Amino acid sequence: MPEMRFTVRWPDGAVESCYSPSLVIREHMAAGESYPVGDFLERSRTALNIASERVRAKYGFACSSALDQLARIETRARRFSATADARVAVLSFEE
């Protein structure tokens, strides 16, 4: 199963490399785009849950790395929930 990393810049300027066990993330966000934090969070939830389920279908168990990444994204996103115009930029995808 092809895995990938996607690099994002949070509203505070911090850059983070994120993990996905599947290329499905590309179907839910695009490099060079920025998304309101809530939208980015929903896109991440959808894509990483699909990725985890693809691992389950192939290997018989969910991908804990995808779910851990989602938890880190959810934790970080909470910091910006009160900022109405906060956006997350997707900088790149690396396979």
JSON list of C-alpha atoms in Angstrom, two decimals:
[
{"chain": "A", "resi": 1, "resn": "MET", "atom": "CA", "xyz": [0.00, 0.00, 0.00]},
{"chain": "A", "resi": 2, "resn": "PRO", "atom": "CA", "xyz": [1.58, 3.33, -0.98]},
{"chain": "A", "resi": 3, "resn": "GLU", "atom": "CA", "xyz": [2.07, 5.65, 1.94]},
{"chain": "A", "resi": 4, "resn": "MET", "atom": "CA", "xyz": [2.73, 9.35, 1.82]},
{"chain": "A", "resi": 5, "resn": "ARG", "atom": "CA", "xyz": [3.50, 12.42, 3.85]},
{"chain": "A", "resi": 6, "resn": "PHE", "atom": "CA", "xyz": [1.80, 15.77, 3.47]},
{"chain": "A", "resi": 7, "resn": "THR", "atom": "CA", "xyz": [3.26, 18.98, 4.80]},
{"chain": "A", "resi": 8, "resn": "VAL", "atom": "CA", "xyz": [1.03, 21.68, 6.25]},
{"chain": "A", "resi": 9, "resn": "ARG", "atom": "CA", "xyz": [1.50, 25.13, 7.70]},
{"chain": "A", "resi": 10, "resn": "TRP", "atom": "CA", "xyz": [-0.70, 25.94, 10.68]},
{"chain": "A", "resi": 11, "resn": "PRO", "atom": "CA", "xyz": [-2.14, 29.42, 11.32]},
{"chain": "A", "resi": 12, "resn": "ASP", "atom": "CA", "xyz": [0.68, 30.17, 13.79]},
{"chain": "A", "resi": 13, "resn": "GLY", "atom": "CA", "xyz": [3.26, 29.53, 11.04]},
{"chain": "A", "resi": 14, "resn": "ALA", "atom": "CA", "xyz": [4.38, 26.13, 12.35]},
{"chain": "A", "resi": 15, "resn": "VAL", "atom": "CA", "xyz": [5.12, 23.62, 9.61]},
{"chain": "A", "resi": 16, "resn": "GLU", "atom": "CA", "xyz": [4.27, 19.96, 10.23]},
{"chain": "A", "resi": 17, "resn": "SER", "atom": "CA", "xyz": [4.88, 16.81, 8.23]},
{"chain": "A", "resi": 18, "resn": "CYS", "atom": "CA", "xyz": [1.87, 14.49, 8.49]},
{"chain": "A", "resi": 19, "resn": "TYR", "atom": "CA", "xyz": [1.53, 10.79, 7.64]},
{"chain": "A", "resi": 20, "resn": "SER", "atom": "CA", "xyz": [-1.03, 8.88, 5.62]},
{"chain": "A", "resi": 21, "resn": "PRO", "atom": "CA", "xyz": [-0.84, 5.14, 4.84]},
{"chain": "A", "resi": 22, "resn": "SER", "atom": "CA", "xyz": [-2.66, 5.80, 1.58]},
{"chain": "A", "resi": 23, "resn": "LEU", "atom": "CA", "xyz": [-2.64, 8.31, -1.26]},
{"chain": "A", "resi": 24, "resn": "VAL", "atom": "CA", "xyz": [-6.34, 9.02, -0.54]},
{"chain": "A", "resi": 25, "resn": "ILE", "atom": "CA", "xyz": [-5.35, 12.28, 1.14]},
{"chain": "A", "resi": 26, "resn": "ARG", "atom": "CA", "xyz": [-4.87, 13.76, -2.36]},
{"chain": "A", "resi": 27, "resn": "GLU", "atom": "CA", "xyz": [-8.57, 13.21, -3.04]},
{"chain": "A", "resi": 28, "resn": "HIS", "atom": "CA", "xyz": [-9.51, 15.45, -0.11]},
{"chain": "A", "resi": 29, "resn": "MET", "atom": "CA", "xyz": [-7.02, 18.32, -0.25]},
{"chain": "A", "resi": 30, "resn": "ALA", "atom": "CA", "xyz": [-4.62, 19.89, -2.71]},
{"chain": "A", "resi": 31, "resn": "ALA", "atom": "CA", "xyz": [-1.06, 21.14, -2.41]},
{"chain": "A", "resi": 32, "resn": "GLY", "atom": "CA", "xyz": [-0.95, 24.92, -2.65]},
{"chain": "A", "resi": 33, "resn": "GLU", "atom": "CA", "xyz": [-4.43, 25.35, -1.18]},
{"chain": "A", "resi": 34, "resn": "SER", "atom": "CA", "xyz": [-5.38, 26.60, 2.25]},
{"chain": "A", "resi": 35, "resn": "TYR", "atom": "CA", "xyz": [-8.48, 25.60, 4.18]},
{"chain": "A", "resi": 36, "resn": "PRO", "atom": "CA", "xyz": [-10.31, 27.02, 7.17]},
{"chain": "A", "resi": 37, "resn": "VAL", "atom": "CA", "xyz": [-9.22, 25.02, 10.21]},
{"chain": "A", "resi": 38, "resn": "GLY", "atom": "CA", "xyz": [-12.61, 23.29, 10.61]},
{"chain": "A", "resi": 39, "resn": "ASP", "atom": "CA", "xyz": [-12.68, 22.32, 6.94]},
{"chain": "A", "resi": 40, "resn": "PHE", "atom": "CA", "xyz": [-9.10, 21.03, 7.09]},
{"chain": "A", "resi": 41, "resn": "LEU", "atom": "CA", "xyz": [-10.00, 19.01, 10.16]},
{"chain": "A", "resi": 42, "resn": "GLU", "atom": "CA", "xyz": [-13.01, 17.42, 8.44]},
{"chain": "A", "resi": 43, "resn": "ARG", "atom": "CA", "xyz": [-11.00, 16.65, 5.30]},
{"chain": "A", "resi": 44, "resn": "SER", "atom": "CA", "xyz": [-8.28, 15.10, 7.43]},
{"chain": "A", "resi": 45, "resn": "ARG", "atom": "CA", "xyz": [-10.79, 13.01, 9.40]},
{"chain": "A", "resi": 46, "resn": "THR", "atom": "CA", "xyz": [-12.43, 11.72, 6.25]},
{"chain": "A", "resi": 47, "resn": "ALA", "atom": "CA", "xyz": [-9.19, 10.92, 4.42]},
{"chain": "A", "resi": 48, "resn": "LEU", "atom": "CA", "xyz": [-7.31, 9.38, 7.35]},
{"chain": "A", "resi": 49, "resn": "ASN", "atom": "CA", "xyz": [-10.28, 7.23, 8.35]},
{"chain": "A", "resi": 50, "resn": "ILE", "atom": "CA", "xyz": [-10.60, 5.99, 4.75]},
{"chain": "A", "resi": 51, "resn": "ALA", "atom": "CA", "xyz": [-6.85, 5.30, 4.72]},
{"chain": "A", "resi": 52, "resn": "SER", "atom": "CA", "xyz": [-7.07, 3.38, 7.98]},
{"chain": "A", "resi": 53, "resn": "GLU", "atom": "CA", "xyz": [-9.98, 1.31, 6.66]},
{"chain": "A", "resi": 54, "resn": "ARG", "atom": "CA", "xyz": [-8.01, 0.50, 3.51]},
{"chain": "A", "resi": 55, "resn": "VAL", "atom": "CA", "xyz": [-5.28, -0.90, 5.75]},
{"chain": "A", "resi": 56, "resn": "ARG", "atom": "CA", "xyz": [-7.94, -2.88, 7.64]},
{"chain": "A", "resi": 57, "resn": "ALA", "atom": "CA", "xyz": [-9.30, -4.30, 4.38]},
{"chain": "A", "resi": 58, "resn": "LYS", "atom": "CA", "xyz": [-5.83, -5.38, 3.27]},
{"chain": "A", "resi": 59, "resn": "TYR", "atom": "CA", "xyz": [-4.23, -6.51, 6.54]},
{"chain": "A", "resi": 60, "resn": "GLY", "atom": "CA", "xyz": [-7.14, -7.14, 8.90]},
{"chain": "A", "resi": 61, "resn": "PHE", "atom": "CA", "xyz": [-6.45, -4.27, 11.34]},
{"chain": "A", "resi": 62, "resn": "ALA", "atom": "CA", "xyz": [-6.84, -0.50, 11.34]},
{"chain": "A", "resi": 63, "resn": "CYS", "atom": "CA", "xyz": [-3.79, 1.69, 10.83]},
{"chain": "A", "resi": 64, "resn": "SER", "atom": "CA", "xyz": [-2.82, 3.04, 14.23]},
{"chain": "A", "resi": 65, "resn": "SER", "atom": "CA", "xyz": [-0.37, 5.49, 12.60]},
{"chain": "A", "resi": 66, "resn": "ALA", "atom": "CA", "xyz": [-3.18, 7.11, 10.61]},
{"chain": "A", "resi": 67, "resn": "LEU", "atom": "CA", "xyz": [-5.36, 7.34, 13.71]},
{"chain": "A", "resi": 68, "resn": "ASP", "atom": "CA", "xyz": [-2.47, 8.75, 15.75]},
{"chain": "A", "resi": 69, "resn": "GLN", "atom": "CA", "xyz": [-1.86, 11.36, 13.05]},
{"chain": "A", "resi": 70, "resn": "LEU", "atom": "CA", "xyz": [-5.53, 12.29, 13.12]},
{"chain": "A", "resi": 71, "resn": "ALA", "atom": "CA", "xyz": [-5.39, 12.71, 16.89]},
{"chain": "A", "resi": 72, "resn": "ARG", "atom": "CA", "xyz": [-2.39, 15.06, 16.53]},
{"chain": "A", "resi": 73, "resn": "ILE", "atom": "CA", "xyz": [-4.24, 17.10, 13.90]},
{"chain": "A", "resi": 74, "resn": "GLU", "atom": "CA", "xyz": [-7.35, 17.30, 16.10]},
{"chain": "A", "resi": 75, "resn": "THR", "atom": "CA", "xyz": [-5.29, 18.43, 19.09]},
{"chain": "A", "resi": 76, "resn": "ARG", "atom": "CA", "xyz": [-3.46, 21.10, 17.11]},
{"chain": "A", "resi": 77, "resn": "ALA", "atom": "CA", "xyz": [-6.66, 22.33, 15.41]},
{"chain": "A", "resi": 78, "resn": "ARG", "atom": "CA", "xyz": [-8.29, 22.98, 18.79]},
{"chain": "A", "resi": 79, "resn": "ARG", "atom": "CA", "xyz": [-5.75, 25.74, 19.42]},
{"chain": "A", "resi": 80, "resn": "PHE", "atom": "CA", "xyz": [-7.24, 27.73, 16.56]},
{"chain": "A", "resi": 81, "resn": "SER", "atom": "CA", "xyz": [-10.94, 26.98, 17.01]},
{"chain": "A", "resi": 82, "resn": "ALA", "atom": "CA", "xyz": [-11.70, 30.46, 18.39]},
{"chain": "A", "resi": 83, "resn": "THR", "atom": "CA", "xyz": [-9.97, 32.25, 15.50]},
{"chain": "A", "resi": 84, "resn": "ALA", "atom": "CA", "xyz": [-12.58, 32.75, 12.79]},
{"chain": "A", "resi": 85, "resn": "ASP", "atom": "CA", "xyz": [-10.20, 33.33, 9.87]},
{"chain": "A", "resi": 86, "resn": "ALA", "atom": "CA", "xyz": [-7.55, 30.73, 10.79]},
{"chain": "A", "resi": 87, "resn": "ARG", "atom": "CA", "xyz": [-6.45, 28.63, 7.82]},
{"chain": "A", "resi": 88, "resn": "VAL", "atom": "CA", "xyz": [-4.21, 25.62, 7.30]},
{"chain": "A", "resi": 89, "resn": "ALA", "atom": "CA", "xyz": [-2.09, 25.61, 4.14]},
{"chain": "A", "resi": 90, "resn": "VAL", "atom": "CA", "xyz": [-1.23, 22.33, 2.47]},
{"chain": "A", "resi": 91, "resn": "LEU", "atom": "CA", "xyz": [2.31, 22.87, 1.24]},
{"chain": "A", "resi": 92, "resn": "SER", "atom": "CA", "xyz": [3.23, 19.59, -0.43]},
{"chain": "A", "resi": 93, "resn": "PHE", "atom": "CA", "xyz": [2.75, 15.86, -0.82]},
{"chain": "A", "resi": 94, "resn": "GLU", "atom": "CA", "xyz": [5.65, 13.43, -0.70]},
{"chain": "A", "resi": 95, "resn": "GLU", "atom": "CA", "xyz": [5.30, 9.79, -1.72]}
]
